Amino acid sequence: MSGQGYAPPTRDLSTLNYEKPVTYSCGDCASKVQLKRGDPIRCLQCGHRVLYKERTTRMVQFEAR
Amino acid sequence: MVQPTEAELQRRKLVRYNVDTVTNVSNTEYPHFYPGEDHSWDVEKFRNSLRVQFHSSAQFESSFSLIGLDASIANAFRRILIAEVPTVAIETIYMAKNTSLIQDEVLAARFGLVPLQGSHEGIHWMRWVKKPKEDEKLKEPEEGKGGSKDGENQQETSALTDYNTATFSINVECTWREGGKERFQHGESDPEKLYEHSNVYARDITFTPAGRQYEYFTGDGAFKPANPDILLAKLRPGQAIVATMHAHKGIGADHAKFSPVATASYRLMPSIEILSPIIGADAKKFARCFPRGVIGLRPVTAEEAAQGGPYEGQEGQSMAYVADAMRDTVSRECLRHEEFKNKVRLGRVRDHFICSVESVGQFESDELFVESVKLLKAKCVRMKRAMARMATD
């Protein structure tokens, strides 16, 4: 059903930028938290230690059937 | 050549509804069934006997009678309406973001089922998209290749262009309303007061014309969901749906989302014959055996009372008569009662079809029926051409 007609872009792992901040959402207050490599895993607003990763923005193709 | 009497013709037309059986079900008016009678098919005869009567014709729902044709033809119209009148519907969805509760696949299916309304001329101008086969998918699509599905000038191609694909998009995000969080803390639970855009409706799907679509799909003719208030999903703050969609032309035989009708059905005209008068309390009981309005009551006249027999001394008493047989459901309730035995004959007229066509909103319902006639005609022409080719080969 999904993704057959669309080839997702492939990425070269060596070019991955680990210094780029990644956005997470806080498990308690739902605010957006930007973290870089080595940062403590903690919400800046409320100090909650559970963060959720956002869904990928990569496009997915579906057939409406 | 033998000419059957009018009464005999009426008898043949009637499908009989008895207490526990239904008899005289099939049409027998074909050649060699009745010795000496001519039942060969003739266009003139058909043209003279066919009648169309409209009962109601609202924009999206119409009801009419087709009288004087065989079930096979009435059924062909019904089937063409459901499965072969083309419409445009969303076929592929490119989901960029869906953080709602509804899974991507389910949401995609819901998008597909939204009926799309647009300029009829434009929909007629749009061509089919040929679906590439599994092994052809990797190859580059070839331009203007393949046979035709509907007429010679409509070439099919698997390349997506302005003349076979309409692009739609949706971009909604749910947020807190001003002061919504405070209201939430005070115990407010109505999502409309708390959140902005908590419901995603069909009207949130917007059309982006491309190329020659600017000529056809502008102003009133622009593509839009026919029913703007279809609820597609519910959101809560922080959830969002972002997607682009491609709509193609298709037919109901391929998928129900392409079907232009909600229902297209017919029933046979009920017939009620009161063989001997039903008078007094019996008449009231008789009327209650049928849906309201089918059986009426009228007083027995002086002339009828003078006739004697069952009318003897009944002047002024109420008597049952058939007011509107069309509203009957042929429940056969009256046949269960001893007092109506042999007094009534129930049936259905075999060549009187009460059709009802309900459009989902793309086309007017009467236009749809005309469209189905056109399609049947096109099929006949194709058949005729194939037969001619068979004769020459």
Short mmCIF file of C-alpha atoms in Angstrom, two decimals:
data_model
loop_
_atom_site.label_atom_id
_atom_site.label_comp_id
_atom_site.label_asym_id
_atom_site.label_seq_id
_atom_site.Cartn_x
_atom_site.Cartn_y
_atom_site.Cartn_z
CA MET A 1 0.00 0.00 0.00
CA SER A 2 2.66 2.51 0.91
CA GLY A 3 5.79 3.94 -0.54
CA GLN A 4 6.11 1.76 -3.63
CA GLY A 5 6.10 4.49 -6.24
CA TYR A 6 8.38 6.80 -4.37
CA ALA A 7 12.10 6.22 -3.80
CA PRO A 8 13.17 8.02 -0.63
CA PRO A 9 16.34 10.08 -0.98
CA THR A 10 19.34 8.20 0.30
CA ARG A 11 21.81 9.96 2.53
CA ASP A 12 25.49 9.41 2.87
CA LEU A 13 26.13 8.70 6.54
CA SER A 14 29.56 10.35 6.52
CA THR A 15 27.99 13.75 5.77
CA LEU A 16 25.65 13.62 8.80
CA ASN A 17 26.03 16.76 10.83
CA TYR A 18 26.10 15.90 14.52
CA GLU A 19 26.39 19.55 15.52
CA LYS A 20 22.98 20.40 14.07
CA PRO A 21 20.37 20.75 16.85
CA VAL A 22 17.46 18.29 16.81
CA THR A 23 14.02 19.29 18.07
CA TYR A 24 12.25 17.12 20.62
CA SER A 25 9.01 17.63 22.41
CA CYS A 26 8.77 17.48 26.17
CA GLY A 27 6.80 14.58 27.63
CA ASP A 28 5.36 16.77 30.36
CA CYS A 29 4.75 20.30 29.07
CA ALA A 30 4.82 19.57 25.30
CA SER A 31 7.20 22.46 24.63
CA LYS A 32 9.80 22.14 21.89
CA VAL A 33 13.32 21.38 23.12
CA GLN A 34 16.39 21.76 20.89
CA LEU A 35 19.26 19.49 21.77
CA LYS A 36 22.75 19.13 20.39
CA ARG A 37 25.16 16.28 20.87
CA GLY A 38 26.27 16.05 24.50
CA ASP A 39 23.45 18.21 25.90
CA PRO A 40 21.70 16.92 29.03
CA ILE A 41 18.41 15.26 28.15
CA ARG A 42 16.16 17.65 30.00
CA CYS A 43 13.37 20.09 29.17
CA LEU A 44 14.47 23.69 29.52
CA GLN A 45 11.01 24.82 30.59
CA CYS A 46 9.99 22.33 33.24
CA GLY A 47 12.99 20.12 33.82
CA HIS A 48 11.19 16.94 32.78
CA ARG A 49 13.55 14.22 31.69
CA VAL A 50 11.42 12.42 29.15
CA LEU A 51 11.64 13.86 25.62
CA TYR A 52 9.92 12.54 22.51
CA LYS A 53 11.40 12.56 19.06
CA GLU A 54 9.27 14.20 16.39
CA ARG A 55 7.98 12.29 13.39
CA THR A 56 10.22 12.48 10.34
CA THR A 57 9.37 15.21 7.82
CA ARG A 58 10.22 12.83 5.02
CA MET A 59 7.32 12.54 2.61
CA VAL A 60 5.41 9.24 2.37
CA GLN A 61 3.23 8.28 -0.57
CA PHE A 62 -0.15 6.57 -0.11
CA GLU A 63 -2.85 5.36 -2.41
CA ALA A 64 -6.33 6.44 -1.43
CA ARG A 65 -7.82 2.94 -1.68
CA MET B 1 -51.15 -12.61 -36.71
CA VAL B 2 -53.04 -12.95 -33.41
CA GLN B 3 -53.58 -9.80 -31.38
CA PRO B 4 -54.02 -10.54 -27.65
CA THR B 5 -56.75 -8.66 -25.78
CA GLU B 6 -55.96 -5.67 -23.58
CA ALA B 7 -56.94 -7.64 -20.45
CA GLU B 8 -54.62 -10.46 -21.45
CA LEU B 9 -51.74 -8.00 -21.94
CA GLN B 10 -52.40 -6.51 -18.50
CA ARG B 11 -52.44 -9.99 -16.98
CA ARG B 12 -49.08 -10.81 -18.55
CA LYS B 13 -47.57 -7.59 -17.24
CA LEU B 14 -48.50 -8.30 -13.64
CA VAL B 15 -46.14 -10.08 -11.28
CA ARG B 16 -48.58 -11.71 -8.85
CA TYR B 17 -48.03 -11.43 -5.09
CA ASN B 18 -49.96 -14.23 -3.39
CA VAL B 19 -50.09 -15.18 0.29
CA ASP B 20 -46.96 -17.30 0.21
CA THR B 21 -45.77 -17.23 -3.39
CA VAL B 22 -44.75 -14.79 -6.07
CA THR B 23 -45.84 -15.99 -9.51
CA ASN B 24 -45.63 -14.89 -13.13
CA VAL B 25 -42.17 -13.56 -12.45
CA SER B 26 -40.48 -13.53 -15.84
CA ASN B 27 -41.28 -11.66 -18.98
CA THR B 28 -42.63 -13.98 -21.65
CA GLU B 29 -43.09 -11.53 -24.46
CA TYR B 30 -40.46 -12.81 -26.83
CA PRO B 31 -40.79 -14.50 -30.22
CA HIS B 32 -42.35 -18.01 -30.39
CA PHE B 33 -43.63 -18.02 -26.81
CA TYR B 34 -47.25 -17.27 -27.72
CA PRO B 35 -48.27 -19.08 -30.92
CA GLY B 36 -49.19 -16.70 -33.69
CA GLU B 37 -48.22 -13.53 -31.89
CA ASP B 38 -45.50 -11.23 -33.14
CA HIS B 39 -43.07 -10.31 -30.39
CA SER B 40 -40.03 -9.58 -32.51
CA TRP B 41 -38.17 -6.51 -31.29
CA ASP B 42 -38.89 -3.38 -33.21
CA VAL B 43 -37.46 0.12 -32.69
CA GLU B 44 -40.70 1.85 -33.67
CA LYS B 45 -42.70 -0.25 -31.26
CA PHE B 46 -40.21 0.43 -28.48
CA ARG B 47 -40.15 4.15 -29.24
CA ASN B 48 -43.95 4.35 -29.09
CA SER B 49 -44.34 2.37 -25.90
CA LEU B 50 -41.53 3.95 -23.87
CA ARG B 51 -42.59 6.66 -21.43
CA VAL B 52 -40.65 8.66 -18.86
CA GLN B 53 -42.47 10.37 -15.98
CA PHE B 54 -40.78 12.59 -13.43
CA HIS B 55 -42.08 12.45 -9.86
CA SER B 56 -39.59 14.73 -8.16
CA SER B 57 -36.43 16.39 -9.35
CA ALA B 58 -34.35 18.13 -6.72
CA GLN B 59 -30.78 19.10 -7.51
CA PHE B 60 -29.18 16.00 -6.06
CA GLU B 61 -32.10 13.63 -5.76
CA SER B 62 -34.61 12.73 -8.41
CA SER B 63 -37.29 10.12 -8.80
CA PHE B 64 -38.87 9.13 -12.08
CA SER B 65 -40.68 6.29 -13.78
CA LEU B 66 -39.46 4.42 -16.82
CA ILE B 67 -42.43 2.69 -18.38
CA GLY B 68 -42.50 0.17 -21.19
CA LEU B 69 -39.05 -1.35 -21.20
CA ASP B 70 -37.46 -4.61 -20.17
CA ALA B 71 -35.73 -5.10 -16.82
CA SER B 72 -32.44 -5.73 -18.61
CA ILE B 73 -32.37 -2.19 -19.99
CA ALA B 74 -33.50 -0.50 -16.76
CA ASN B 75 -30.86 -2.51 -14.93
CA ALA B 76 -28.20 -1.51 -17.45
CA PHE B 77 -28.88 2.16 -16.69
CA ARG B 78 -28.66 1.49 -12.97
CA ARG B 79 -25.38 -0.36 -13.27
CA ILE B 80 -23.86 2.27 -15.55
CA LEU B 81 -24.86 4.99 -13.08
CA ILE B 82 -23.15 3.21 -10.22
CA ALA B 83 -20.05 1.89 -11.94
CA GLU B 84 -19.32 3.64 -15.21
CA VAL B 85 -20.07 7.35 -15.12
CA PRO B 86 -16.63 8.94 -14.66
CA THR B 87 -15.79 11.38 -11.89
CA VAL B 88 -12.63 12.81 -10.39
CA ALA B 89 -11.38 11.65 -7.00
CA ILE B 90 -8.19 11.87 -5.00
CA GLU B 91 -5.96 8.92 -5.87
CA THR B 92 -2.48 9.49 -4.42
CA ILE B 93 -1.53 11.29 -1.25
CA TYR B 94 1.93 12.59 -0.46
CA MET B 95 1.89 12.87 3.31
CA ALA B 96 4.51 15.29 4.61
CA LYS B 97 3.23 15.41 8.17
CA ASN B 98 0.51 13.63 10.04
CA THR B 99 0.72 13.77 13.78
CA SER B 100 -3.01 13.24 14.26
CA LEU B 101 -4.52 10.17 15.88
CA ILE B 102 -5.58 8.77 12.53
CA GLN B 103 -3.06 6.53 10.82
CA ASP B 104 -1.64 7.67 7.49
CA GLU B 105 -3.31 4.88 5.51
CA VAL B 106 -6.73 5.48 7.04
CA LEU B 107 -6.46 9.22 6.55
CA ALA B 108 -5.43 8.66 2.93
CA ALA B 109 -8.48 6.48 2.34
CA ARG B 110 -10.68 9.19 3.88
CA PHE B 111 -9.21 11.85 1.57
CA GLY B 112 -9.95 9.61 -1.40
CA LEU B 113 -13.61 9.24 -0.50
CA VAL B 114 -14.30 12.99 -0.48
CA PRO B 115 -16.49 13.78 -3.51
CA LEU B 116 -14.96 16.56 -5.62
CA GLN B 117 -17.02 19.05 -7.53
CA GLY B 118 -15.70 20.98 -10.52
CA SER B 119 -16.58 22.38 -13.94
CA HIS B 120 -18.38 19.62 -15.86
CA GLU B 121 -16.76 20.77 -19.07
CA GLY B 122 -13.38 20.52 -17.38
CA ILE B 123 -14.04 17.03 -16.05
CA HIS B 124 -15.08 15.98 -19.54
CA TRP B 125 -11.88 17.47 -20.92
CA MET B 126 -9.69 15.62 -18.42
CA ARG B 127 -8.12 12.38 -19.62
CA TRP B 128 -7.45 9.06 -17.97
CA VAL B 129 -4.24 8.20 -16.23
CA LYS B 130 -2.93 4.82 -17.21
CA LYS B 131 -1.68 3.02 -14.17
CA PRO B 132 1.80 1.66 -14.81
CA LYS B 133 2.16 -2.07 -14.22
CA GLU B 134 4.44 -3.28 -11.45
CA ASP B 135 7.39 -4.10 -13.76
CA GLU B 136 6.96 -0.92 -15.80
CA LYS B 137 7.14 1.33 -12.80
CA LEU B 138 10.89 1.66 -12.83
CA LYS B 139 11.01 2.63 -16.50
CA GLU B 140 10.46 6.19 -17.67
CA PRO B 141 6.79 6.80 -18.53
CA GLU B 142 6.12 6.97 -22.26
CA GLU B 143 4.14 9.84 -23.66
CA GLY B 144 0.79 9.30 -25.35
CA LYS B 145 0.91 5.52 -25.45
CA GLY B 146 -1.78 2.91 -24.98
CA GLY B 147 -5.30 2.22 -26.17
CA SER B 148 -8.37 4.28 -25.45
CA LYS B 149 -10.96 3.56 -22.81
CA ASP B 150 -13.60 6.01 -23.93
CA GLY B 151 -13.52 7.24 -27.51
CA GLU B 152 -10.55 7.59 -29.83
CA ASN B 153 -9.35 11.06 -28.94
CA GLN B 154 -8.73 10.33 -25.27
CA GLN B 155 -5.25 8.95 -25.13
CA GLU B 156 -4.01 7.42 -21.94
CA THR B 157 -0.67 8.08 -20.46
CA SER B 158 0.95 7.30 -17.16
CA ALA B 159 2.72 10.67 -17.16
CA LEU B 160 1.05 13.12 -14.81
CA THR B 161 0.16 16.35 -16.57
CA ASP B 162 -2.34 19.19 -16.28
CA TYR B 163 -4.88 17.32 -18.41
CA ASN B 164 -5.09 14.22 -16.25
CA THR B 165 -4.16 15.23 -12.72
CA ALA B 166 -5.55 17.86 -10.38
CA THR B 167 -3.40 18.86 -7.44
CA PHE B 168 -4.84 19.46 -4.01
CA SER B 169 -3.22 20.27 -0.72
CA ILE B 170 -4.08 20.43 2.93
CA ASN B 171 -2.19 22.21 5.68
CA VAL B 172 -3.81 22.39 9.09
CA GLU B 173 -2.38 22.66 12.55
CA CYS B 174 -4.26 22.72 15.80
CA THR B 175 -3.31 25.38 18.35
CA TRP B 176 -4.60 26.72 21.64
CA ARG B 177 -7.07 29.54 21.36
CA GLU B 178 -6.33 32.81 23.10
CA GLY B 179 -6.96 32.19 26.78
CA GLY B 180 -7.73 28.55 26.07
CA LYS B 181 -5.29 27.18 28.59
CA GLU B 182 -6.82 29.25 31.40
CA ARG B 183 -10.30 28.14 30.42
CA PHE B 184 -9.07 24.56 30.41
CA GLN B 185 -7.85 24.98 33.98
CA HIS B 186 -11.28 26.29 34.95
CA GLY B 187 -12.84 23.06 33.77
CA GLU B 188 -13.91 24.04 30.25
CA SER B 189 -14.13 20.94 28.06
CA ASP B 190 -15.63 22.21 24.79
CA PRO B 191 -12.91 21.81 22.15
CA GLU B 192 -14.38 24.64 20.08
CA LYS B 193 -13.71 27.08 22.94
CA LEU B 194 -10.28 25.72 23.75
CA TYR B 195 -8.56 25.02 20.45
CA GLU B 196 -8.16 26.59 17.05
CA HIS B 197 -8.75 24.15 14.16
CA SER B 198 -9.52 21.09 16.28
CA ASN B 199 -11.69 19.63 13.50
CA VAL B 200 -10.37 18.99 10.01
CA TYR B 201 -13.15 19.28 7.43
CA ALA B 202 -13.28 18.54 3.72
CA ARG B 203 -13.30 22.28 3.06
CA ASP B 204 -9.68 22.46 4.27
CA ILE B 205 -8.63 20.66 1.08
CA THR B 206 -7.63 23.32 -1.44
CA PHE B 207 -7.15 23.05 -5.18
CA THR B 208 -4.15 24.42 -7.07
CA PRO B 209 -4.75 24.69 -10.81
CA ALA B 210 -1.91 24.05 -13.25
CA GLY B 211 -1.43 24.71 -16.95
CA ARG B 212 -4.67 24.56 -18.96
CA GLN B 213 -6.65 23.91 -15.80
CA TYR B 214 -6.73 27.70 -15.42
CA GLU B 215 -9.10 27.78 -18.42
CA TYR B 216 -11.54 25.21 -17.09
CA PHE B 217 -11.34 25.23 -13.33
CA THR B 218 -11.67 28.88 -12.37
CA GLY B 219 -14.35 30.81 -10.52
CA ASP B 220 -17.44 28.68 -9.95
CA GLY B 221 -15.92 25.83 -11.92
CA ALA B 222 -12.94 25.41 -9.60
CA PHE B 223 -12.49 22.04 -7.98
CA LYS B 224 -13.74 21.89 -4.42
CA PRO B 225 -15.20 19.27 -2.10
CA ALA B 226 -18.90 18.91 -2.96
CA ASN B 227 -19.80 18.60 0.70
CA PRO B 228 -17.57 20.99 2.66
CA ASP B 229 -18.62 19.72 6.10
CA ILE B 230 -17.27 16.18 5.96
CA LEU B 231 -15.25 15.60 9.12
CA LEU B 232 -11.90 14.07 8.17
CA ALA B 233 -9.96 14.08 11.44
CA LYS B 234 -9.83 15.62 14.89
CA LEU B 235 -6.73 17.35 16.21
CA ARG B 236 -5.40 18.58 19.54
CA PRO B 237 -2.81 21.33 20.08
CA GLY B 238 0.54 20.50 18.52
CA GLN B 239 -0.92 18.04 16.00
CA ALA B 240 -0.84 18.84 12.32
CA ILE B 241 -1.70 17.41 8.91
CA VAL B 242 0.28 18.51 5.87
CA ALA B 243 -0.16 16.72 2.56
CA THR B 244 -0.37 17.20 -1.18
CA MET B 245 -2.76 15.08 -3.20
CA HIS B 246 -3.28 14.08 -6.81
CA ALA B 247 -6.78 13.55 -8.14
CA HIS B 248 -7.44 11.48 -11.26
CA LYS B 249 -10.43 10.64 -13.39
CA GLY B 250 -11.87 7.19 -12.81
CA ILE B 251 -14.98 5.03 -12.79
CA GLY B 252 -16.93 3.35 -10.00
CA ALA B 253 -16.02 -0.12 -11.28
CA ASP B 254 -12.43 0.62 -10.28
CA HIS B 255 -13.21 2.04 -6.84
CA ALA B 256 -16.42 3.19 -5.13
CA LYS B 257 -14.95 6.65 -4.53
CA PHE B 258 -15.38 7.35 -8.26
CA SER B 259 -19.08 6.47 -8.19
CA PRO B 260 -21.16 9.62 -8.79
CA VAL B 261 -24.27 8.29 -7.05
CA ALA B 262 -25.01 7.56 -3.42
CA THR B 263 -27.80 5.25 -4.49
CA ALA B 264 -29.27 4.51 -7.87
CA SER B 265 -32.08 2.01 -7.56
CA TYR B 266 -35.44 1.07 -8.94
CA ARG B 267 -38.52 -0.81 -7.80
CA LEU B 268 -41.49 -2.08 -9.71
CA MET B 269 -44.78 -0.20 -9.60
CA PRO B 270 -47.11 -1.90 -7.08
CA SER B 271 -50.61 -2.74 -8.23
CA ILE B 272 -53.61 -3.28 -5.94
CA GLU B 273 -56.90 -4.45 -7.38
CA ILE B 274 -59.96 -4.57 -5.16
CA LEU B 275 -62.05 -7.34 -6.70
CA SER B 276 -65.17 -6.94 -4.58
CA PRO B 277 -66.11 -3.94 -2.42
CA ILE B 278 -64.73 -3.65 1.09
CA ILE B 279 -67.20 -1.62 3.17
CA GLY B 280 -67.60 -0.31 6.72
CA ALA B 281 -65.29 -1.39 9.55
CA ASP B 282 -63.53 -3.76 7.15
CA ALA B 283 -62.58 -0.81 4.96
CA LYS B 284 -60.85 0.94 7.87
CA LYS B 285 -59.00 -2.25 8.74
CA PHE B 286 -58.07 -2.71 5.08
CA ALA B 287 -56.62 0.80 4.89
CA ARG B 288 -54.52 0.10 7.98
CA CYS B 289 -52.90 -2.89 6.24
CA PHE B 290 -51.16 -0.48 3.87
CA PRO B 291 -48.82 2.49 4.33
CA ARG B 292 -50.65 5.79 4.87
CA GLY B 293 -52.17 7.28 1.73
CA VAL B 294 -52.29 4.08 -0.33
CA ILE B 295 -55.93 3.21 0.43
CA GLY B 296 -58.55 5.96 0.65
CA LEU B 297 -62.08 5.79 2.04
CA ARG B 298 -65.16 7.22 0.35
CA PRO B 299 -68.89 6.88 1.06
CA VAL B 300 -70.94 4.43 -0.99
CA THR B 301 -73.10 6.45 -3.40
CA ALA B 302 -76.85 6.12 -3.87
CA GLU B 303 -76.41 4.64 -7.36
CA GLU B 304 -74.12 1.93 -6.04
CA ALA B 305 -76.54 1.09 -3.22
CA ALA B 306 -79.29 0.79 -5.82
CA GLN B 307 -77.20 -1.84 -7.64
CA GLY B 308 -77.77 -4.24 -4.76
CA GLY B 309 -75.48 -7.19 -4.13
CA PRO B 310 -72.71 -6.36 -1.67
CA TYR B 311 -73.78 -2.71 -1.73
CA GLU B 312 -77.34 -3.49 -0.54
CA GLY B 313 -78.37 -1.01 2.17
CA GLN B 314 -74.83 0.31 2.56
CA GLU B 315 -75.40 3.85 1.28
CA GLY B 316 -73.25 6.41 3.12
CA GLN B 317 -70.97 3.73 4.59
CA SER B 318 -67.27 4.19 3.91
CA MET B 319 -65.72 2.06 1.19
CA ALA B 320 -62.06 1.41 0.43
CA TYR B 321 -60.53 2.50 -2.87
CA VAL B 322 -56.95 2.57 -4.15
CA ALA B 323 -55.74 6.16 -3.81
CA ASP B 324 -52.06 5.88 -4.60
CA ALA B 325 -50.62 2.45 -5.34
CA MET B 326 -47.14 3.87 -5.90
CA ARG B 327 -46.66 4.46 -2.18
CA ASP B 328 -47.31 0.82 -1.32
CA THR B 329 -44.49 -1.37 -0.10
CA VAL B 330 -46.27 -4.61 -1.08
CA SER B 331 -46.04 -5.93 2.46
CA ARG B 332 -48.92 -8.39 1.76
CA GLU B 333 -50.32 -7.69 5.22
CA CYS B 334 -53.90 -7.59 3.86
CA LEU B 335 -53.58 -11.18 2.60
CA ARG B 336 -53.15 -12.44 6.17
CA HIS B 337 -56.71 -11.52 7.11
CA GLU B 338 -59.60 -13.89 6.49
CA GLU B 339 -62.13 -11.13 5.70
CA PHE B 340 -60.16 -9.90 2.66
CA LYS B 341 -59.83 -13.36 1.13
CA ASN B 342 -60.48 -13.27 -2.63
CA LYS B 343 -61.33 -9.60 -2.40
CA VAL B 344 -57.97 -8.19 -3.39
CA ARG B 345 -55.26 -8.99 -5.93
CA LEU B 346 -51.75 -7.69 -5.26
CA GLY B 347 -48.98 -7.44 -7.80
CA ARG B 348 -46.30 -5.40 -9.43
CA VAL B 349 -46.24 -4.06 -12.97
CA ARG B 350 -43.32 -5.72 -14.71
CA ASP B 351 -42.44 -2.91 -17.11
CA HIS B 352 -42.95 0.08 -14.84
CA PHE B 353 -39.72 1.01 -13.04
CA ILE B 354 -39.77 3.67 -10.35
CA CYS B 355 -36.16 4.81 -10.38
CA SER B 356 -34.49 6.96 -7.79
CA VAL B 357 -31.10 8.54 -8.37
CA GLU B 358 -29.25 10.29 -5.57
CA SER B 359 -26.11 12.16 -6.54
CA VAL B 360 -23.26 12.61 -4.06
CA GLY B 361 -22.84 16.18 -5.25
CA GLN B 362 -20.66 16.32 -8.36
CA PHE B 363 -23.45 16.26 -10.93
CA GLU B 364 -27.17 17.00 -10.88
CA SER B 365 -29.11 13.77 -10.57
CA ASP B 366 -31.16 14.18 -13.77
CA GLU B 367 -27.98 14.98 -15.69
CA LEU B 368 -26.48 11.75 -14.36
CA PHE B 369 -29.27 9.69 -15.85
CA VAL B 370 -28.81 11.34 -19.24
CA GLU B 371 -25.10 10.60 -18.90
CA SER B 372 -25.86 6.92 -18.32
CA VAL B 373 -28.01 6.84 -21.45
CA LYS B 374 -25.14 8.38 -23.40
CA LEU B 375 -22.73 5.74 -22.10
CA LEU B 376 -25.06 2.88 -22.99
CA LYS B 377 -25.38 4.36 -26.46
CA ALA B 378 -21.59 4.53 -26.81
CA LYS B 379 -21.36 0.89 -25.74
CA CYS B 380 -23.91 -0.09 -28.41
CA VAL B 381 -21.97 1.79 -31.08
CA ARG B 382 -18.79 -0.03 -30.05
CA MET B 383 -20.63 -3.35 -30.16
CA LYS B 384 -22.03 -2.57 -33.59
CA ARG B 385 -18.59 -1.66 -34.91
CA ALA B 386 -17.13 -4.89 -33.54
CA MET B 387 -19.93 -6.88 -35.17
CA ALA B 388 -19.28 -5.19 -38.51
CA ARG B 389 -15.61 -6.03 -38.23
CA MET B 390 -16.51 -9.63 -37.41
CA ALA B 391 -18.59 -9.84 -40.60
CA THR B 392 -15.80 -8.51 -42.83
CA ASP B 393 -12.99 -10.60 -41.32
#
